[in-house]
Coordinates of C-alpha atoms in Angstrom, one line a residue:
Chain A
M7 CA 0.1 0.0 0.0
G8 CA 1.2 3.5 -1.2
L9 CA 3.2 4.6 2.4
D10 CA 6.3 3.2 2.7
I11 CA 6.5 2.4 6.5
R12 CA 10.5 2.9 6.7
L13 CA 9.7 6.7 6.0
P14 CA 7.4 7.7 8.9
I15 CA 9.5 5.2 11.6
G16 CA 12.8 6.9 10.4
L17 CA 11.9 10.3 10.6
M18 CA 10.0 9.6 14.3
F19 CA 13.4 8.0 15.7
A20 CA 15.6 10.2 13.6
I21 CA 13.9 13.5 15.2
A22 CA 13.2 11.7 18.9
G23 CA 17.0 11.0 18.8
A24 CA 18.2 14.0 17.9
L25 CA 15.9 15.7 20.4
L26 CA 17.0 13.3 23.3
A27 CA 20.8 13.5 22.6
A28 CA 20.5 17.4 22.1
Y29 CA 18.9 17.5 25.3
G30 CA 21.6 15.6 26.6
L31 CA 24.3 17.8 25.9
V32 CA 22.5 20.8 27.5
S33 CA 20.7 19.2 30.3
D34 CA 22.6 19.4 34.0
P35 CA 24.8 16.5 34.8
A36 CA 23.1 16.0 38.3
I37 CA 20.5 14.1 36.7
Y38 CA 22.4 11.3 35.5
Q39 CA 22.7 9.9 38.9
R40 CA 20.1 8.1 38.4
S41 CA 21.2 6.3 35.4
L42 CA 24.1 5.2 37.4
G43 CA 26.1 8.1 36.1
L44 CA 26.1 7.3 32.3
N45 CA 24.8 10.4 30.1
I46 CA 21.8 7.6 28.7
N47 CA 20.2 11.1 26.9
L48 CA 23.0 11.6 24.9
W49 CA 24.0 7.9 24.1
W50 CA 20.9 6.7 23.4
G51 CA 19.8 9.6 21.6
A52 CA 22.8 8.9 19.0
V53 CA 21.6 5.4 19.0
M54 CA 18.2 6.2 18.0
L55 CA 19.5 8.7 15.5
I56 CA 21.3 6.0 13.7
F57 CA 18.7 3.8 13.5
G58 CA 16.3 6.7 12.3
L59 CA 18.8 7.4 9.4
T60 CA 19.3 3.9 8.4
M61 CA 15.6 3.5 8.1
L62 CA 15.1 6.6 6.1
M63 CA 18.1 5.5 4.1
L64 CA 16.8 2.0 3.1
A65 CA 13.5 3.6 2.2
R66 CA 15.0 6.3 -0.3
R67 CA 16.8 3.2 -1.7
A68 CA 13.3 1.5 -1.9
H69 CA 12.0 4.1 -3.4
R70 CA 14.8 4.8 -6.3
A71 CA 15.0 0.9 -7.3
G72 CA 11.2 0.8 -7.2
R73 CA 11.0 4.2 -10.0
R74 CA 13.9 2.6 -12.3
Chain B
M8 CA 3.1 5.6 46.2
T9 CA 6.0 7.6 44.5
S10 CA 4.4 9.3 41.4
I11 CA 6.9 9.7 38.7
Q12 CA 7.6 13.4 37.2
L13 CA 7.5 14.2 33.7
G14 CA 9.4 17.3 32.3
L15 CA 8.9 19.4 29.1
I16 CA 11.6 17.3 27.3
D17 CA 9.1 14.0 28.0
Y18 CA 6.0 15.5 26.8
V19 CA 7.8 16.6 23.9
I20 CA 8.7 12.9 22.8
L21 CA 5.4 11.9 23.9
A22 CA 3.7 14.2 21.9
I23 CA 5.8 13.2 18.6
Y24 CA 5.0 9.7 19.1
F25 CA 0.9 10.8 18.9
V26 CA 1.8 12.9 15.8
F27 CA 3.7 10.5 13.9
V28 CA 0.7 7.8 14.8
L29 CA -2.4 9.5 14.0
G30 CA -0.2 11.0 10.8
I31 CA 0.3 7.4 9.4
G32 CA -3.6 6.8 9.9
W33 CA -4.2 10.0 8.0
A34 CA -1.7 9.2 5.2
L35 CA -3.7 5.7 4.5
K36 CA -6.8 7.2 4.4
R37 CA -7.3 7.5 0.6
Y38 CA -6.3 3.7 0.2
M39 CA -9.6 2.7 2.1
K40 CA -11.7 1.9 -0.8
T41 CA -13.1 -1.4 -0.7
S42 CA -13.6 -3.4 2.1
T43 CA -10.9 -5.6 1.6
D44 CA -8.6 -2.4 1.9
F45 CA -10.2 -2.0 5.0
F46 CA -10.6 -5.4 6.7
L47 CA -7.5 -7.1 5.3
S48 CA -5.1 -4.4 3.6
G49 CA -6.0 -5.6 0.4
R50 CA -3.6 -8.5 1.2
S51 CA -0.5 -6.2 0.3
I52 CA 1.7 -6.1 3.2
P53 CA 5.4 -7.6 2.8
A54 CA 6.3 -10.4 5.1
W55 CA 8.5 -8.2 7.6
I56 CA 5.9 -5.7 8.2
T57 CA 3.3 -8.6 8.7
G58 CA 5.8 -10.4 10.8
L59 CA 6.6 -7.5 13.5
A60 CA 3.1 -6.8 13.3
F61 CA 2.4 -10.1 14.5
I62 CA 4.2 -10.2 17.7
S63 CA 3.4 -6.4 18.2
A64 CA -0.3 -6.6 18.1
N65 CA 0.4 -8.9 20.8
L66 CA 2.4 -7.2 22.8
G67 CA 0.1 -5.5 24.7
A68 CA 0.5 -3.6 27.8
Q69 CA -0.6 -6.3 30.3
E70 CA 2.2 -9.0 28.4
V71 CA 4.8 -6.1 29.1
I72 CA 3.7 -5.5 33.1
G73 CA 2.7 -9.2 33.2
M74 CA 5.6 -10.8 32.1
G75 CA 7.8 -8.3 34.1
A76 CA 5.8 -9.1 37.0
S77 CA 6.3 -13.0 36.5
G78 CA 9.8 -12.6 35.9
A79 CA 10.2 -11.1 39.5
K80 CA 7.7 -13.9 40.9
Y81 CA 9.2 -17.0 39.0
G82 CA 12.3 -16.3 37.6
I83 CA 13.6 -17.1 34.3
A84 CA 11.2 -20.1 34.2
T85 CA 8.6 -17.7 32.9
S86 CA 10.4 -17.5 29.8
H87 CA 8.9 -21.1 28.8
F88 CA 5.7 -18.8 28.0
Y89 CA 8.3 -18.0 24.7
W90 CA 10.8 -21.0 24.6
V91 CA 8.0 -23.6 24.9
G92 CA 5.0 -21.7 24.7
A93 CA 4.5 -19.4 21.8
I94 CA 8.0 -20.0 19.3
P95 CA 7.1 -23.8 18.7
A96 CA 3.1 -22.3 18.0
M97 CA 4.6 -20.1 15.9
V98 CA 6.4 -22.2 13.8
F99 CA 3.4 -24.9 13.3
V100 CA 1.0 -21.9 12.5
G101 CA 3.2 -20.8 9.8
I102 CA 3.8 -23.9 8.3
F103 CA 1.3 -26.2 8.7
M104 CA -1.9 -23.8 9.0
M105 CA -1.5 -21.0 7.2
P106 CA -1.7 -22.6 3.9
F107 CA -5.6 -23.2 4.8
Y108 CA -6.0 -20.0 6.4
Y109 CA -4.4 -17.7 3.3
G110 CA -5.3 -20.3 0.9
S111 CA -8.9 -21.0 1.5
R112 CA -9.2 -17.3 0.8
A113 CA -11.4 -17.0 4.4
R114 CA -11.6 -13.4 5.4
S115 CA -11.5 -14.3 9.2
V116 CA -10.9 -17.3 11.2
P117 CA -14.5 -17.8 12.1
E118 CA -15.2 -17.9 8.3
Y119 CA -12.8 -20.6 8.1
L120 CA -14.8 -22.5 10.5
K121 CA -18.0 -21.7 8.5
L122 CA -16.1 -22.9 5.1
R123 CA -14.8 -26.1 6.8
F124 CA -17.8 -27.0 8.9
D125 CA -20.7 -25.2 9.0
E126 CA -22.6 -21.9 10.1
K127 CA -23.3 -23.1 13.9
T128 CA -19.2 -23.6 14.5
R129 CA -18.5 -20.4 12.8
G130 CA -21.3 -18.6 14.5
F131 CA -20.4 -19.7 18.1
N132 CA -16.8 -18.9 17.5
A133 CA -17.4 -15.4 16.1
I134 CA -19.8 -14.4 19.2
S135 CA -17.2 -15.7 21.5
F136 CA -14.5 -14.4 20.0
A137 CA -16.0 -11.1 19.1
T138 CA -17.5 -10.6 23.0
M139 CA -14.0 -11.7 24.3
T140 CA -12.2 -9.4 22.4
V141 CA -13.6 -6.0 23.3
F142 CA -14.2 -7.1 26.7
S143 CA -10.1 -8.3 27.1
S144 CA -9.4 -4.8 25.2
G145 CA -11.7 -3.3 28.2
V146 CA -9.7 -5.0 30.4
S147 CA -6.1 -3.9 29.7
M148 CA -7.5 -0.7 29.3
Y149 CA -8.5 -1.0 33.0
A150 CA -4.8 -1.8 34.0
M151 CA -3.4 0.8 32.0
G152 CA -5.3 3.6 33.0
L153 CA -4.8 2.3 36.6
L154 CA -1.2 2.3 36.0
L155 CA -0.9 5.8 34.6
G156 CA -3.3 7.2 36.0
T157 CA -1.4 6.6 39.7
L158 CA 1.8 6.5 38.9
L159 CA 1.7 10.0 36.2
G160 CA -0.9 11.5 38.2
W161 CA -2.9 12.0 35.2
G162 CA -5.7 10.4 36.5
F163 CA -7.7 7.5 35.5
N164 CA -10.2 9.1 32.9
F165 CA -7.6 11.3 31.2
S166 CA -5.1 8.5 30.7
V167 CA -7.6 6.5 29.3
M168 CA -9.6 8.2 27.2
V169 CA -6.7 9.9 25.5
S170 CA -5.0 6.7 24.4
A171 CA -8.3 5.3 23.6
F172 CA -9.5 8.2 20.9
I173 CA -5.9 8.1 19.5
V174 CA -6.4 4.7 18.4
L175 CA -9.7 5.3 17.5
I176 CA -9.1 7.8 15.1
Y177 CA -6.2 6.1 13.4
I178 CA -7.9 2.7 12.9
F179 CA -11.0 4.4 11.5
L180 CA -9.1 6.2 9.3
G181 CA -6.8 3.5 8.0
G182 CA -8.1 0.3 8.8
L183 CA -6.2 -2.6 9.1
T184 CA -3.1 -1.4 7.7
S185 CA -2.9 1.8 9.6
A186 CA -2.9 -0.9 12.8
I187 CA -0.3 -3.2 11.4
Y188 CA 2.2 0.2 10.0
N189 CA 2.0 1.6 13.8
E190 CA 2.2 -1.5 15.4
V191 CA 5.7 -1.9 13.2
L192 CA 6.6 1.6 14.4
Q193 CA 5.4 0.3 18.3
F194 CA 7.3 -2.5 18.0
F195 CA 10.6 -0.6 17.1
L196 CA 9.8 2.0 20.3
I197 CA 9.0 -0.8 22.5
V198 CA 12.4 -2.8 22.1
L199 CA 14.2 0.5 22.1
G200 CA 12.4 2.0 24.8
F201 CA 13.1 -0.8 27.1
L202 CA 16.6 -2.0 26.1
P203 CA 18.4 0.8 27.6
L204 CA 16.3 0.0 30.8
V205 CA 17.9 -3.9 30.9
F206 CA 21.4 -2.5 30.6
L207 CA 21.0 -0.2 33.2
G208 CA 19.4 -2.2 35.7
L209 CA 21.8 -5.3 35.0
K210 CA 24.7 -2.8 35.2
D211 CA 23.1 -1.9 38.7
A212 CA 22.7 -5.8 39.8
G213 CA 26.5 -6.3 38.8
G214 CA 26.1 -8.1 35.5
W215 CA 24.6 -11.2 34.8
A216 CA 27.0 -13.0 37.4
G217 CA 25.9 -10.3 40.1
L218 CA 22.2 -11.0 39.3
Q219 CA 22.7 -14.5 39.5
Q220 CA 24.2 -14.2 43.1
R221 CA 21.7 -11.9 44.3
L222 CA 18.8 -13.9 43.1
A223 CA 20.3 -17.4 44.4
M224 CA 20.6 -15.7 47.9
M225 CA 17.2 -14.8 47.6
A226 CA 16.2 -18.2 46.3
T227 CA 18.0 -20.0 49.2
A228 CA 16.4 -17.7 51.8
Q229 CA 12.9 -18.8 50.5
G230 CA 13.5 -22.1 50.8
Y231 CA 14.2 -23.0 47.3
A232 CA 17.6 -24.2 45.6
P233 CA 20.1 -21.5 44.5
G234 CA 19.5 -21.6 40.8
T235 CA 15.7 -21.5 40.5
W236 CA 15.5 -18.4 39.5
T237 CA 18.3 -18.7 37.1
E238 CA 17.7 -21.7 35.4
S239 CA 14.4 -22.4 33.8
W240 CA 14.0 -26.4 33.3
R241 CA 16.0 -27.8 36.3
F242 CA 13.4 -27.0 39.1
M243 CA 10.5 -28.3 36.8
T244 CA 10.7 -32.5 38.3
T245 CA 8.3 -31.5 40.8
P246 CA 5.9 -29.0 41.6
A247 CA 7.2 -28.1 45.1
A248 CA 10.8 -26.8 43.9
N249 CA 9.9 -24.0 41.9
P250 CA 7.8 -20.9 43.1
M251 CA 5.3 -21.8 39.7
G252 CA 4.0 -24.8 41.4
V253 CA 3.6 -26.7 38.3
E254 CA 5.8 -29.9 37.3
W255 CA 7.3 -30.3 33.5
F256 CA 4.4 -32.7 32.0
G257 CA 1.5 -30.3 32.8
M258 CA 4.1 -27.1 31.5
V259 CA 4.7 -28.7 28.1
M260 CA 1.3 -30.4 27.7
G261 CA -1.1 -27.7 29.1
L262 CA 1.2 -24.2 28.0
G263 CA 3.1 -25.3 25.4
F264 CA 0.4 -27.7 23.7
V265 CA -2.7 -26.6 24.4
L266 CA -2.7 -23.2 25.8
S267 CA 0.4 -21.6 23.3
F268 CA -1.5 -23.4 20.2
G269 CA -4.8 -22.6 20.9
Y270 CA -3.7 -18.8 21.3
W271 CA -1.0 -18.6 18.3
C272 CA -2.8 -20.8 16.0
T273 CA -6.5 -19.7 16.3
D274 CA -6.8 -16.4 17.6
F275 CA -7.9 -14.2 14.7
L276 CA -5.9 -11.1 16.7
V277 CA -3.1 -12.5 15.7
V278 CA -3.7 -14.7 12.3
Q279 CA -5.4 -11.3 11.1
R280 CA -2.1 -9.7 10.3
A281 CA -0.3 -12.8 8.3
M282 CA -4.0 -13.0 6.3
A283 CA -3.0 -9.5 5.4
A284 CA 0.0 -10.5 3.8
N285 CA 0.8 -10.1 0.0
S286 CA 1.2 -13.7 -0.8
M287 CA 1.2 -17.7 0.5
S288 CA 4.7 -17.6 0.8
A289 CA 5.0 -14.1 2.6
A290 CA 1.6 -15.1 4.9
R291 CA 3.8 -18.7 6.1
R292 CA 6.6 -16.7 6.7
T293 CA 4.7 -13.9 9.0
P294 CA 4.9 -16.0 12.0
L295 CA 8.1 -17.3 11.8
I296 CA 9.8 -13.8 11.3
A297 CA 7.9 -12.9 14.0
A298 CA 9.3 -15.6 16.0
L299 CA 12.8 -14.5 15.4
P300 CA 12.7 -11.2 17.6
K301 CA 10.3 -12.9 19.6
M302 CA 12.5 -15.6 21.6
F303 CA 14.6 -12.7 22.9
F304 CA 11.6 -10.7 24.2
P305 CA 12.2 -13.0 27.6
F306 CA 15.6 -10.3 27.9
L307 CA 13.7 -7.4 27.2
V308 CA 10.3 -7.9 29.7
I309 CA 11.2 -10.5 31.9
L310 CA 14.8 -10.3 32.9
P311 CA 13.8 -6.6 34.2
G312 CA 11.4 -8.5 36.8
M313 CA 14.0 -10.5 37.9
I314 CA 16.9 -7.6 38.0
A315 CA 13.6 -5.5 40.1
I316 CA 13.5 -8.9 42.5
A317 CA 17.1 -9.2 43.2
L318 CA 17.4 -5.5 44.0
T319 CA 15.0 -5.4 46.2
Y320 CA 16.4 -8.0 48.4
H321 CA 20.1 -7.0 47.9
S322 CA 20.4 -3.5 46.7
G323 CA 22.4 -2.2 44.3
V324 CA 24.4 0.7 43.9
S325 CA 21.4 2.8 43.2
G326 CA 19.1 1.2 45.6
F327 CA 16.1 0.5 44.0
A328 CA 13.4 -1.4 45.5
L329 CA 9.9 -2.7 44.7
P330 CA 7.0 -1.1 46.4
K331 CA 4.4 -3.0 48.3
K332 CA 1.1 -3.2 48.1
M333 CA -1.4 -2.6 51.2
D334 CA -1.5 -6.0 52.8
G335 CA 2.2 -6.1 53.0
T336 CA 2.6 -8.0 49.6
F337 CA 5.0 -6.8 46.6
N338 CA 3.3 -4.9 44.0
Y339 CA 4.6 -6.8 41.4
D340 CA 3.1 -5.1 38.4
L341 CA 5.2 -2.5 39.3
A342 CA 8.1 -4.1 38.6
I343 CA 8.8 -2.4 35.1
P344 CA 7.4 0.9 35.7
M345 CA 9.2 1.7 39.1
M346 CA 12.4 0.6 37.0
L347 CA 11.4 3.2 34.6
G348 CA 10.8 6.2 36.9
H349 CA 13.9 5.1 39.1
Y350 CA 16.8 4.7 36.2
F351 CA 15.5 6.9 33.4
P352 CA 16.1 10.6 33.7
S353 CA 14.1 13.2 31.6
G354 CA 14.1 12.6 28.2
M355 CA 14.3 9.1 28.7
L356 CA 11.9 8.8 30.7
G357 CA 9.6 10.0 28.2
L358 CA 10.9 7.6 25.5
G359 CA 10.4 4.4 28.0
L360 CA 7.0 5.7 29.2
T361 CA 6.2 6.5 25.7
A362 CA 7.3 2.6 24.5
L363 CA 4.5 1.6 27.5
M364 CA 1.9 3.8 25.8
A365 CA 2.5 2.0 22.4
S366 CA 2.6 -1.2 24.1
F367 CA -0.8 -0.6 25.6
M368 CA -2.2 0.8 22.2
S369 CA -0.7 -1.8 19.6
G370 CA -2.5 -4.5 22.1
M371 CA -5.9 -2.3 21.8
A372 CA -5.5 -1.9 18.3
G373 CA -5.1 -5.6 17.7
N374 CA -7.9 -6.5 19.6
V375 CA -10.1 -3.7 17.8
T376 CA -9.2 -4.5 14.4
A377 CA -9.9 -8.3 15.2
F378 CA -13.7 -7.4 16.3
N379 CA -14.4 -4.8 13.5
T380 CA -13.3 -7.6 11.0
V381 CA -15.2 -10.8 12.6
W382 CA -18.3 -8.2 13.8
T383 CA -19.2 -7.1 10.1
Y384 CA -18.1 -10.4 8.0
D385 CA -19.1 -13.0 10.5
I386 CA -21.5 -11.3 12.4
Y387 CA -23.2 -8.2 10.7
Q388 CA -23.1 -9.5 6.9
S389 CA -23.4 -13.3 8.1
Y390 CA -27.1 -13.0 10.1
I391 CA -27.9 -9.1 10.3
R392 CA -27.8 -7.5 6.9
P393 CA -26.6 -9.9 4.3
G394 CA -26.2 -9.0 0.5
R395 CA -25.4 -5.3 0.9
S396 CA -23.0 -3.6 -0.8
D397 CA -19.4 -2.9 -0.1
Q398 CA -19.4 -0.2 0.4
H399 CA -21.9 -0.4 3.3
Y400 CA -19.5 -2.8 4.9
L401 CA -16.8 -0.7 4.6
W402 CA -18.9 1.9 6.3
M403 CA -20.1 -0.7 8.8
G404 CA -16.6 -1.6 9.6
R405 CA -15.8 2.1 10.6
M406 CA -18.7 2.0 12.7
A407 CA -18.0 -1.1 14.5
T408 CA -14.7 0.4 15.3
I409 CA -16.4 3.3 17.1
F410 CA -18.8 0.7 19.3
G411 CA -15.8 -1.3 19.4
I412 CA -13.8 1.0 21.5
A413 CA -16.8 2.5 23.2
I414 CA -17.7 -1.3 24.7
S415 CA -14.0 -1.7 25.9
L416 CA -14.2 2.1 27.8
A417 CA -17.2 1.1 29.3
A418 CA -15.8 -2.7 30.5
A419 CA -12.7 -0.5 31.8
Y420 CA -15.0 1.7 33.7
V421 CA -17.4 -1.8 34.8
A422 CA -13.6 -3.2 35.8
A423 CA -12.8 -0.1 37.7
K424 CA -15.9 -0.5 40.1
F425 CA -16.5 -4.3 40.0
N426 CA -12.9 -6.2 39.7
N427 CA -14.7 -9.5 40.1
I428 CA -16.7 -9.1 37.3
M429 CA -13.7 -9.1 34.8
D430 CA -12.3 -11.9 36.3
L431 CA -15.2 -14.0 35.7
L432 CA -15.1 -12.9 32.1
Q433 CA -11.7 -13.8 31.6
L434 CA -12.2 -17.5 33.2
V435 CA -15.3 -17.9 31.2
F436 CA -13.4 -17.3 28.1
A437 CA -10.3 -19.0 29.2
F438 CA -13.2 -22.3 28.8
V439 CA -14.3 -21.2 25.5
N440 CA -10.2 -20.7 24.0
A441 CA -9.0 -23.9 25.8
P442 CA -10.6 -26.6 23.4
L443 CA -10.1 -24.9 19.8
F444 CA -7.1 -25.9 19.1
A445 CA -8.4 -29.3 18.7
T446 CA -11.5 -28.2 16.6
F447 CA -8.9 -26.7 14.3
L448 CA -6.4 -29.8 14.5
L449 CA -8.8 -32.1 13.6
G450 CA -10.7 -30.0 10.8
M451 CA -7.2 -28.9 9.0
F452 CA -5.7 -32.5 9.2
W453 CA -8.7 -34.7 9.1
R454 CA -11.0 -34.9 6.3
R455 CA -13.9 -36.9 7.9
A456 CA -14.4 -34.3 10.6
T457 CA -18.0 -32.9 10.4
G458 CA -19.6 -29.7 11.0
H459 CA -21.7 -31.3 13.9
G460 CA -18.6 -33.2 15.5
A461 CA -16.8 -29.7 15.8
F462 CA -19.5 -28.0 17.6
S463 CA -20.2 -30.7 19.7
G464 CA -16.8 -30.9 20.6
L465 CA -16.2 -27.2 21.4
L466 CA -19.0 -26.8 23.4
L467 CA -18.5 -30.4 25.6
G468 CA -14.5 -29.0 25.4
T469 CA -15.8 -25.8 27.0
G470 CA -18.4 -27.7 29.6
A471 CA -15.1 -30.0 30.5
A472 CA -13.1 -26.8 31.1
A473 CA -15.9 -25.1 33.4
L474 CA -16.2 -28.7 35.4
H475 CA -12.7 -29.0 36.1
H476 CA -12.9 -25.7 37.0
G477 CA -15.4 -26.2 39.2
L478 CA -14.5 -29.2 41.3
T479 CA -10.8 -28.4 41.8
T480 CA -8.7 -25.4 43.4
P481 CA -5.6 -24.0 43.6
L482 CA -3.7 -24.6 47.3
G483 CA -4.8 -22.2 49.8
S484 CA -7.4 -20.2 47.8
A485 CA -10.9 -20.3 49.1
T486 CA -12.6 -17.4 46.5
L487 CA -15.3 -19.2 44.3
I488 CA -13.5 -17.2 41.2
K489 CA -10.4 -19.6 41.8
G490 CA -12.5 -22.7 41.8
G491 CA -13.9 -25.4 43.3
W492 CA -17.6 -23.5 43.2
L493 CA -19.4 -26.5 42.1
G494 CA -18.9 -27.7 46.1
T495 CA -17.2 -31.1 46.4
V496 CA -13.4 -30.5 45.2
L497 CA -11.8 -33.5 44.0
H498 CA -8.3 -32.4 43.7
S499 CA -6.1 -29.1 44.7
Y500 CA -3.5 -27.8 42.3
P501 CA -0.1 -26.7 44.2
S502 CA -0.5 -23.3 42.1
E503 CA -3.1 -21.5 40.1
M504 CA -1.2 -21.7 37.4
A505 CA -1.1 -25.6 37.4
Q506 CA -4.8 -25.7 37.9
N507 CA -5.4 -23.4 34.6
F508 CA -2.6 -25.5 32.7
W509 CA -4.8 -28.3 33.7
T510 CA -8.2 -27.1 32.9
A511 CA -6.7 -26.6 29.4
I512 CA -5.6 -29.9 28.9
F513 CA -9.0 -31.4 29.9
A514 CA -10.8 -29.1 27.6
W515 CA -8.9 -29.9 25.2
T516 CA -9.0 -34.1 25.4
I517 CA -12.5 -33.6 25.9
C518 CA -12.9 -32.0 22.7
F519 CA -10.5 -33.8 20.9
L520 CA -12.3 -37.0 21.6
V521 CA -16.3 -35.8 21.2
T522 CA -15.2 -34.2 18.0
I523 CA -13.7 -37.4 16.5
L524 CA -16.9 -39.9 17.9
I525 CA -19.8 -37.6 16.9
S526 CA -17.7 -37.2 13.3
L527 CA -17.5 -40.9 13.1
A528 CA -21.5 -41.2 14.4
T529 CA -22.3 -38.3 11.9
R530 CA -22.3 -38.2 7.9
Q531 CA -19.5 -36.0 6.2
N532 CA -22.0 -34.4 3.6
R533 CA -19.3 -32.0 1.9
P534 CA -17.4 -33.7 -0.9
D535 CA -13.8 -33.9 -1.5
E536 CA -13.9 -31.0 -4.3
E537 CA -15.4 -28.6 -1.5
L538 CA -13.0 -29.5 1.3
K539 CA -10.2 -29.1 -1.2
G540 CA -7.9 -25.9 -0.2
L541 CA -9.1 -26.3 3.5
V542 CA -8.0 -29.8 4.9
Y543 CA -4.4 -31.0 4.4
S544 CA -4.8 -34.6 2.4
L545 CA -6.7 -32.6 -0.3
T546 CA -4.7 -30.0 -0.6
P547 CA -1.8 -29.9 -3.7
R548 CA 1.6 -28.5 -1.8
S549 CA 3.1 -25.5 -2.4
K550 CA 5.9 -25.4 -4.5
E551 CA 8.4 -23.5 -3.2
G552 CA 11.4 -24.9 -4.7
N553 CA 12.9 -21.8 -6.7
L554 CA 13.0 -19.5 -3.7
P555 CA 16.4 -18.5 -1.6
W556 CA 16.2 -20.3 1.7
H557 CA 15.5 -17.6 3.8
K558 CA 12.2 -17.3 1.9
R559 CA 11.3 -20.8 2.6
P560 CA 9.1 -21.5 5.8
A561 CA 10.6 -24.9 6.3
M562 CA 14.1 -23.9 6.3
L563 CA 13.4 -20.6 8.0
G564 CA 11.0 -22.9 10.7
L565 CA 13.6 -25.0 11.5
L566 CA 16.3 -22.0 12.3
V567 CA 13.9 -20.7 14.3
L568 CA 12.9 -24.2 16.3
G569 CA 17.5 -24.8 16.2
M570 CA 17.8 -21.5 18.1
T571 CA 14.9 -21.7 20.4
L572 CA 16.3 -25.0 21.4
L573 CA 19.9 -23.5 22.3
L574 CA 18.1 -20.6 24.3
N575 CA 16.6 -23.7 26.3
I576 CA 19.7 -25.5 27.1
I577 CA 21.6 -22.3 28.0
F578 CA 19.6 -21.4 30.1
W579 CA 18.8 -25.3 31.5

């Protein structure tokens, strides 16, 4: 059906991941006492961003292959 | 109970999720032209998508919360629900049953029963399934409302209404496709939302070795062998050796064979996802693709529960502990939510809660799409208004989405008022479900099975479940809802779980035997020609020799079973 689901999934995780990572950079380090001293926002945000971009790339590749 | 404080960033992440799920529904609206588009996604979805939706639809909040709770209560033995229960059943439905579900072109599981047996068998299944679906959706709505309401201080009404409304909108717009696409998104969200929780919890407990050590001390303190919480099979020899109170035979037969095969092979909620696949081979691969991530889910949902209870008894660096209920027992259901609140700082907390919401919505959407299809095709079109235009049924499907959710909401409020009514309903549904797998097994693999046989088998099997439950009790329980309501108690089981497993075994056996006996005593009035595509011996084998190995269901099935066996051995 018309919509490639990898597109919205990729977009959502890329946005949320970028947001989390950015928040990880600016937030008060004291809040990471909870996560055992690990800046989990920054690290996990980056992981989600990479996942989101991978999904977007796959969707783009499929779109191109489909047009050819 | 301490409530969790959410910051602005947490609400932003939740809002992003809401925008995307609604956006997907909106984007799919223009493709919903016929009832087949709405109820079956026009049978056009690739296998990897239906596969992920297949697990996601089952991964409701009750699954996440419940598995976490069981992990705390029973330890790694809970993984039997996956490694003995779900996975083998998923392989079976993919390899052996999907050819008949998909190949018969039936639009629903009850419709298969009509094609294979007769109208009354379909009617019985359709009506019990439709009722069951809306009510179980209501029960999980109640559970979620209670959880979010108390945990976040949002209030029961607000939590329930918002999530119900969002699910309503996206299914109303985009039908099954919308539910399936969102389930894939929800699947990734659940995995990515809970994975860091497992990591942090495990780190706090000192890794797997540290966790083992803590759980061993806890187990010995309670009078069990040290490895009871971390070894899944070794203590299954007698019911007294493990906190589940079950022994291997009751577990393998009751949970593995009857209950899991009954659920994964006959429940339309999951089968519908495979029916939406774009080819026979994709439909058969759907449950097999689903099984690959599913076998690792114990590490995502059971492990946090084990970590939570271990840290409660022998505290880690950060001092996590499970809260207690009013009566002094641990509130196991809060294992995963409390860990979210404990380990996740603002930001990740939003992601974790969004994952929890996503699991709730995926479960609910699964129920709603299964309900609107069975209602429209098997009840409305069959008994109330046959012979209308396709557009009329498409409209009805949208209406059924609305009133299905409305009934679930009402049920959630009834559950909030009278907790016992819901327990009772779930009990009755368990009786109806237990024998179903015998009916399908005989229907698909024995051409002599007749409609009268199937119907009486189902009826008496359900009766046998009720009778068995009425004559037995779990040890130390006095309430009628737990069994023994017929006055005389013939047998006491060591635990409620053992009683459930054996109720299922009895129901299945009675249904199996009665169906055979009545079938032999009645005439098969369907010629072989009509049963083609519905029964194994009369259906030509599909040829898949030209596909690469990873697209062949049998190869995939073997791979899945081999990996599951390995997991069983590792955590023996």
